[in-house]
mmCIF file of C-alpha atoms in Angstrom:
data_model
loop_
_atom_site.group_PDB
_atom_site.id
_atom_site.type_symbol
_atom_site.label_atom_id
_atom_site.label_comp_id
_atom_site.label_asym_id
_atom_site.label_seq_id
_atom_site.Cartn_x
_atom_site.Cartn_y
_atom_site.Cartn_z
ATOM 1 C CA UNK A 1 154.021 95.190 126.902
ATOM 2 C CA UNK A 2 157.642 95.595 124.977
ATOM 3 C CA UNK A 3 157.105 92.496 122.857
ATOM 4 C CA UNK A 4 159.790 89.928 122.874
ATOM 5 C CA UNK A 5 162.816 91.312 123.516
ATOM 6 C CA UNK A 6 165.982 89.432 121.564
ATOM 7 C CA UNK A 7 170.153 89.907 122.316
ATOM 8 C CA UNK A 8 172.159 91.100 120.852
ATOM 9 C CA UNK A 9 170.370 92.463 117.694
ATOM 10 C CA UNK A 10 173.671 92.175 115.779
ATOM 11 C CA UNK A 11 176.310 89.651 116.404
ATOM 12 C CA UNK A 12 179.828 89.356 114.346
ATOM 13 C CA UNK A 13 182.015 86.754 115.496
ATOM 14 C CA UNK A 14 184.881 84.494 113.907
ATOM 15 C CA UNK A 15 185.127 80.996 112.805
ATOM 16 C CA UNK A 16 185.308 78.530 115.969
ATOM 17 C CA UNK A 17 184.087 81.110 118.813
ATOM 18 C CA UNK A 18 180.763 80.078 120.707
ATOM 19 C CA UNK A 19 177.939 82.518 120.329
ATOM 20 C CA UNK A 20 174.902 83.009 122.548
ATOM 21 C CA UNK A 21 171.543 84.344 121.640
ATOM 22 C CA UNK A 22 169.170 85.472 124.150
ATOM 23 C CA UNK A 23 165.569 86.300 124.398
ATOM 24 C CA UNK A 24 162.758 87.138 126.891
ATOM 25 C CA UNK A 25 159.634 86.047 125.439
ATOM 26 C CA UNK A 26 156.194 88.441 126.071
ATOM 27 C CA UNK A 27 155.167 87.604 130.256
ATOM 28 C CA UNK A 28 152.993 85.178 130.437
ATOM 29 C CA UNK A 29 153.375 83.292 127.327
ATOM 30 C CA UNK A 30 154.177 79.402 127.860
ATOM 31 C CA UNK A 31 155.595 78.751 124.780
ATOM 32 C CA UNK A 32 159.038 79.960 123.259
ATOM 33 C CA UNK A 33 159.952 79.089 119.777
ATOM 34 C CA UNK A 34 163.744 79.782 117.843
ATOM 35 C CA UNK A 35 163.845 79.986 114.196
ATOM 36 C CA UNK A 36 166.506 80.568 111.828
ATOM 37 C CA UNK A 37 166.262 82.754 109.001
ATOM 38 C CA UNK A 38 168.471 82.295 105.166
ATOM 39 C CA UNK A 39 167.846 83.737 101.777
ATOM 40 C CA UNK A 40 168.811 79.941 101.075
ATOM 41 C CA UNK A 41 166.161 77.787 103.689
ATOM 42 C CA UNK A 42 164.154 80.677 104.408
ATOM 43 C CA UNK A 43 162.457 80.190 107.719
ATOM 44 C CA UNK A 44 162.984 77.127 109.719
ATOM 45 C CA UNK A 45 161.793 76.342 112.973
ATOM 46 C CA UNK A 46 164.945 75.283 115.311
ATOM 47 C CA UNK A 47 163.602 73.968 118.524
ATOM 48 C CA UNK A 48 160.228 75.062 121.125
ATOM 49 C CA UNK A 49 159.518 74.966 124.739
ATOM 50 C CA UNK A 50 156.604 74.784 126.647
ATOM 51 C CA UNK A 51 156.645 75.595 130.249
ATOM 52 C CA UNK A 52 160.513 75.993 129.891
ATOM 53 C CA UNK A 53 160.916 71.898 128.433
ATOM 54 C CA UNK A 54 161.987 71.430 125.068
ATOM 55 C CA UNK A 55 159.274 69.845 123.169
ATOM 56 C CA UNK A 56 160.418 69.494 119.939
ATOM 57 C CA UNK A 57 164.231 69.747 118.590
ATOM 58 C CA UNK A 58 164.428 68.037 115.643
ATOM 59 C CA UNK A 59 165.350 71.400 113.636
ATOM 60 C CA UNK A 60 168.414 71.462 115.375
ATOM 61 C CA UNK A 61 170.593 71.334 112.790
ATOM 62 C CA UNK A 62 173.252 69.479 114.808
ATOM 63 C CA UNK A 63 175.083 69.092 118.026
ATOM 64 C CA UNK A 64 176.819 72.476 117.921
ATOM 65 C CA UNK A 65 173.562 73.906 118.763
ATOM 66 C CA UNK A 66 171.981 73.677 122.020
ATOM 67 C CA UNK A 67 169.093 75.587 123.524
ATOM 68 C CA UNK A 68 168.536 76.277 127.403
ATOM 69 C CA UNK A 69 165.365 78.143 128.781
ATOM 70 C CA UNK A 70 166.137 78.179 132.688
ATOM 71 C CA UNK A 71 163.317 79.907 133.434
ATOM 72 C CA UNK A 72 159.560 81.383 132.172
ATOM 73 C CA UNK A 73 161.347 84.948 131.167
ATOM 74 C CA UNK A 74 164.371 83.588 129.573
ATOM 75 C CA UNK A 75 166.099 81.222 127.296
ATOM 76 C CA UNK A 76 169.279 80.981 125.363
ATOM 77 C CA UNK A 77 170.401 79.446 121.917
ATOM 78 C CA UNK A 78 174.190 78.673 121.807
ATOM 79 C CA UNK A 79 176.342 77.446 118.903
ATOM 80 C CA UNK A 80 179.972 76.069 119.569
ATOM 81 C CA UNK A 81 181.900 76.480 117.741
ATOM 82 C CA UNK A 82 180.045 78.680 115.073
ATOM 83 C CA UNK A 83 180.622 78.020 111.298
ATOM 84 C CA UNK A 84 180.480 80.484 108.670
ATOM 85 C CA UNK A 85 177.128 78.512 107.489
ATOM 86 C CA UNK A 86 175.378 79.323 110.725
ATOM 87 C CA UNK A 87 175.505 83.026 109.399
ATOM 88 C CA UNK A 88 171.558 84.080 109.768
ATOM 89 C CA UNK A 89 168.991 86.134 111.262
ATOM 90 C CA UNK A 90 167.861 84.172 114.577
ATOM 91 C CA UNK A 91 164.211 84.910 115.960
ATOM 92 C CA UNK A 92 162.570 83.824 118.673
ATOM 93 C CA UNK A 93 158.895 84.013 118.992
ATOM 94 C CA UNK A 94 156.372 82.855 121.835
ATOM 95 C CA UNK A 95 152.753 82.233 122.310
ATOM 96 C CA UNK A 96 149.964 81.760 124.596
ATOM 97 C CA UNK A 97 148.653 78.279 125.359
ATOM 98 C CA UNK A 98 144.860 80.025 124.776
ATOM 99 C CA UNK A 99 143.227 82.797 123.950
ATOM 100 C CA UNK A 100 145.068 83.761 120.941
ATOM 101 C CA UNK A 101 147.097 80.300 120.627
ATOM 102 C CA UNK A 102 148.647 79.817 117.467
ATOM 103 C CA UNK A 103 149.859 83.864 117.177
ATOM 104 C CA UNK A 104 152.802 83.556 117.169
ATOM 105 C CA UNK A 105 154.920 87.029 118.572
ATOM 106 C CA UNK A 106 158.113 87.603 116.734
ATOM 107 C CA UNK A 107 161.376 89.314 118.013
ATOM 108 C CA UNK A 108 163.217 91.537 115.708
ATOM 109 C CA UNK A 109 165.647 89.079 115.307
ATOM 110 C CA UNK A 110 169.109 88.498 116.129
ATOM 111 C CA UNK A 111 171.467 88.928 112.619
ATOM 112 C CA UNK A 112 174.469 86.977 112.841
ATOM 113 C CA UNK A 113 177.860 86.573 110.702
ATOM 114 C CA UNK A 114 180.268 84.358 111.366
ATOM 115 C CA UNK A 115 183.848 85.069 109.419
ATOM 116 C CA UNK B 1 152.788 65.501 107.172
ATOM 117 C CA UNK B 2 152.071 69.359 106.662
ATOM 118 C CA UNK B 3 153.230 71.811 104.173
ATOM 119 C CA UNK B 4 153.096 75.635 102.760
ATOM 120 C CA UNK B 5 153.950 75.837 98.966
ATOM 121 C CA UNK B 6 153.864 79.627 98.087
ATOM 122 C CA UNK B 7 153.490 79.685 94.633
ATOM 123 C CA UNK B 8 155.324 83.219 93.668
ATOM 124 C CA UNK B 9 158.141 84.011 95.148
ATOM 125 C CA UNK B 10 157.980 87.804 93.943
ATOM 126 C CA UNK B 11 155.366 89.854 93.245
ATOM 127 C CA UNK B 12 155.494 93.254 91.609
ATOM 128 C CA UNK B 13 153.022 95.811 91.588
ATOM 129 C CA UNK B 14 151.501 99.489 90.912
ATOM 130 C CA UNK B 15 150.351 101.455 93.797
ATOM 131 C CA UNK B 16 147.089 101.452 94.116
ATOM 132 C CA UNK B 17 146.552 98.363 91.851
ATOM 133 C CA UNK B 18 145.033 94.741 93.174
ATOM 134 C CA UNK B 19 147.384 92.222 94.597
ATOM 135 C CA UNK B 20 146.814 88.534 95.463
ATOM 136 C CA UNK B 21 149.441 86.364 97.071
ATOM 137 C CA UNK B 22 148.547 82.770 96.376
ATOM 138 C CA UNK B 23 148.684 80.129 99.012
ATOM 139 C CA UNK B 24 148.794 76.028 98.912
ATOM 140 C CA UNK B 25 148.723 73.680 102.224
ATOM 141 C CA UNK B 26 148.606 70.072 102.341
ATOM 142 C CA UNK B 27 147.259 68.485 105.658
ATOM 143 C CA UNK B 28 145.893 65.129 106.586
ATOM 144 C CA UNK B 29 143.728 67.054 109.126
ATOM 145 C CA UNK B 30 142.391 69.676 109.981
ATOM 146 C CA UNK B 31 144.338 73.053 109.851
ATOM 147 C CA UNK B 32 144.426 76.759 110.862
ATOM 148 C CA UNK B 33 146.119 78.945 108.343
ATOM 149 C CA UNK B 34 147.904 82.484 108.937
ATOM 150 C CA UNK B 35 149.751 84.894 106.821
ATOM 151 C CA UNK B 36 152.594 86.861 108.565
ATOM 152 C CA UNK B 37 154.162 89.819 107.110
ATOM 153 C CA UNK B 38 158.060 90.909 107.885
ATOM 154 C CA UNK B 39 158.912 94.657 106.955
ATOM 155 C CA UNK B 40 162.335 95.053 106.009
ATOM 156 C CA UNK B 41 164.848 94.276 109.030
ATOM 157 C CA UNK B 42 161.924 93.155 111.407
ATOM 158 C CA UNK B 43 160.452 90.204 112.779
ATOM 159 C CA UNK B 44 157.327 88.790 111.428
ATOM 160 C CA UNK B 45 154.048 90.169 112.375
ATOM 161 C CA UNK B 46 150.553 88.804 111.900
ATOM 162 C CA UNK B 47 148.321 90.198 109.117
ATOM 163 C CA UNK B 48 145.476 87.631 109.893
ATOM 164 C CA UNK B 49 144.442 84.180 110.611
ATOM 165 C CA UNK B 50 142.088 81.294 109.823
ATOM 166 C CA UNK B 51 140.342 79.101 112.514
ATOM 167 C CA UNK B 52 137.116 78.505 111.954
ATOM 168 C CA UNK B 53 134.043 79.716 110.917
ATOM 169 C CA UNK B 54 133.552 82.172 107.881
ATOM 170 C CA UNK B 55 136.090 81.511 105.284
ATOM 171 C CA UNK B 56 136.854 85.079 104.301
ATOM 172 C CA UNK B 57 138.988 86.548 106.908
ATOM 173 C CA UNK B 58 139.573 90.166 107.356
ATOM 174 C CA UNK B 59 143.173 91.438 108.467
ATOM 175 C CA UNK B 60 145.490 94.385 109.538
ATOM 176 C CA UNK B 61 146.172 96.911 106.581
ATOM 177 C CA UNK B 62 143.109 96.118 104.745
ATOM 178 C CA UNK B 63 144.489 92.590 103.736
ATOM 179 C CA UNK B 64 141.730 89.629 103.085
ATOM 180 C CA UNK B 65 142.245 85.934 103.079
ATOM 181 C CA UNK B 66 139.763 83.426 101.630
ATOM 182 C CA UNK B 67 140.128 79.578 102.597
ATOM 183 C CA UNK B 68 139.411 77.431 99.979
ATOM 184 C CA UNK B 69 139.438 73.612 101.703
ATOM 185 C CA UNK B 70 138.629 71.857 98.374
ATOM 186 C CA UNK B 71 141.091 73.835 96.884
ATOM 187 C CA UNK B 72 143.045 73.368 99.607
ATOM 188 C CA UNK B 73 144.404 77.291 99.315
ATOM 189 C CA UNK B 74 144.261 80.282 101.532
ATOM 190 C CA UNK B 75 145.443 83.241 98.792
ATOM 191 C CA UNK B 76 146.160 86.842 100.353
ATOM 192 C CA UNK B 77 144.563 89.860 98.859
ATOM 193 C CA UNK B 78 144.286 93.737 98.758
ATOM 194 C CA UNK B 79 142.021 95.247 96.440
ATOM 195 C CA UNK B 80 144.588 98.937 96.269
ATOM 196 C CA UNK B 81 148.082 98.282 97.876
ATOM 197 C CA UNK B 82 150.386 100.914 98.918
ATOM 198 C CA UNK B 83 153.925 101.667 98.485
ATOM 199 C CA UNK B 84 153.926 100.940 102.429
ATOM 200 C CA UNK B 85 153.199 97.479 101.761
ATOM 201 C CA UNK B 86 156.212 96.254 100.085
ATOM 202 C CA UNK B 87 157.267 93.493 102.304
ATOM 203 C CA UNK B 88 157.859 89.874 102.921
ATOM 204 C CA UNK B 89 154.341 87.483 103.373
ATOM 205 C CA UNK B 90 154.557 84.411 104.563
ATOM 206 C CA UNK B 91 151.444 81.662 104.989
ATOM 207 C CA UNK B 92 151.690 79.337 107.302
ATOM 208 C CA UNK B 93 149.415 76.253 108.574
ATOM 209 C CA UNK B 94 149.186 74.415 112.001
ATOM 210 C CA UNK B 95 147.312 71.002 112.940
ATOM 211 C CA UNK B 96 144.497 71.704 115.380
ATOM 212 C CA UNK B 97 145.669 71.750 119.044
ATOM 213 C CA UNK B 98 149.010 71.893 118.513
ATOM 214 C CA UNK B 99 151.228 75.227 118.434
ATOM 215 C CA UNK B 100 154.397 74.345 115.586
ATOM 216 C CA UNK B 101 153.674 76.696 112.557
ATOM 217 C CA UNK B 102 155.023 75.374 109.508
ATOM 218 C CA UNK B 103 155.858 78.498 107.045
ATOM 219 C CA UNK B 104 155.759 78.720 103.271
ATOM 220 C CA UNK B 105 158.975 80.533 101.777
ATOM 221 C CA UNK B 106 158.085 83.649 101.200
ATOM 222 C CA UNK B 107 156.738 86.268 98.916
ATOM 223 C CA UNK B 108 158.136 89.413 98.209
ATOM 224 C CA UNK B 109 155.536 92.019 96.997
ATOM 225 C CA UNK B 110 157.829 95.033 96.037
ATOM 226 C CA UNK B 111 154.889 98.027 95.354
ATOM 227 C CA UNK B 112 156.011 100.082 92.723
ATOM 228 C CA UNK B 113 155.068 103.966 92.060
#
């Protein structure tokens, strides 16, 4: 399997424009998770689906950030209009609903910078 | 509510010497526990993971975890780490039956010739 697959690995944008991360989680995997990653907050959990419905958003940080997953294969995280604080490393991860639940399947990660 | 307190944020080390990375949760029920390690500009990977049963728990890379409920720990250890093993570990917990990992911050072990 090629993992989870994330888009664009690097991202450098300006103040104001809208950015959107992708990702294609591992086939067959029912839940999709999207974390954000700062030397300052380390690791934070964003938002999760299962079965493509959000489940859980209250990392959100706020309304500038939305999250879409349209489908089992696919799902987007979109800031408008990005700040230079939103400059991060964004992952997405997914995971079984048994079996191995709980392993969690990391992307390599999305690095943004927002000037 | 759940939470991870890694209690070293950096860890330096010989080659070939002992580590331990140490480990606190706090949980109102009961937990599974997992340490994840990221290599330098990758995702996280996991080294090994706590469900039930025995209480030592064997990982990738010749990494151990012991959980320790009335200590309420789950430390990390190699008995001879490599140079390949300077990385990023994070623990994390999760509430039975339900998927949301909370993650420690972080501990960098930097291996040292």
């Amino acid at each position: 399997d090629a993992g989870v697959i994330q888009s664009p690995r690097h991202e450098v944008t300006e103040m104001g424009q809208e950015v959107t991360l992708r990702c294609k989680p591992i086939s067959g995997h029912d839940y999709l998770f999207w974390y954000r990653q700062t030397m300052m907050r380390g690791l934070e959990l964003l938002i999760y689906f299962n079965n493509n419905v959000p489940i859980d958003d209250s990392g959100m940080p706020e309304d500038r950030f939305s999250a879409k997953m349209p489908n089992a294969s696919f799902s987007t995280l979109k800031i408008q209009p990005s700040e230079p604080r939103d400059s991060a490393v964004y992952f997405c991860a997914s995971t079984p609903s048994s079996g191995r639940a709980y392993e969690q399947y990391f992307g390599p990660g999305t690095r943004l910078t927002v000037t | 509510a759940q939470s991870v307190t890694q209690l070293d944020s950096q860890v330096p080390v010989f080659e070939e010497a002992p580590v331990e990375l140490r480990c606190n949760y706090s949980s109102s029920v009961s937990v599974y526990l997992f340490w994840y390690v990221q290599y330098p500009n990758q995702g996280l990977q996991l080294l090994l993971k706590y469900l039930s049963g025995s209480t030592l728990v064997k990982g990738i890379n010749g990494f151990e975890a012991e959980f320790n409920k009335s200590q309420t720990s789950f430390h990390l250890r190699k008995p001879s780490v490599h140079i390949s093993d300077t990385a990023e570990y994070f623990c994390a917990v999760s509430s039975g039956g339900y998927n949301k990992l909370i993650f420690g911050a972080g501990t960098r072990l930097a291996v040292h010739p």
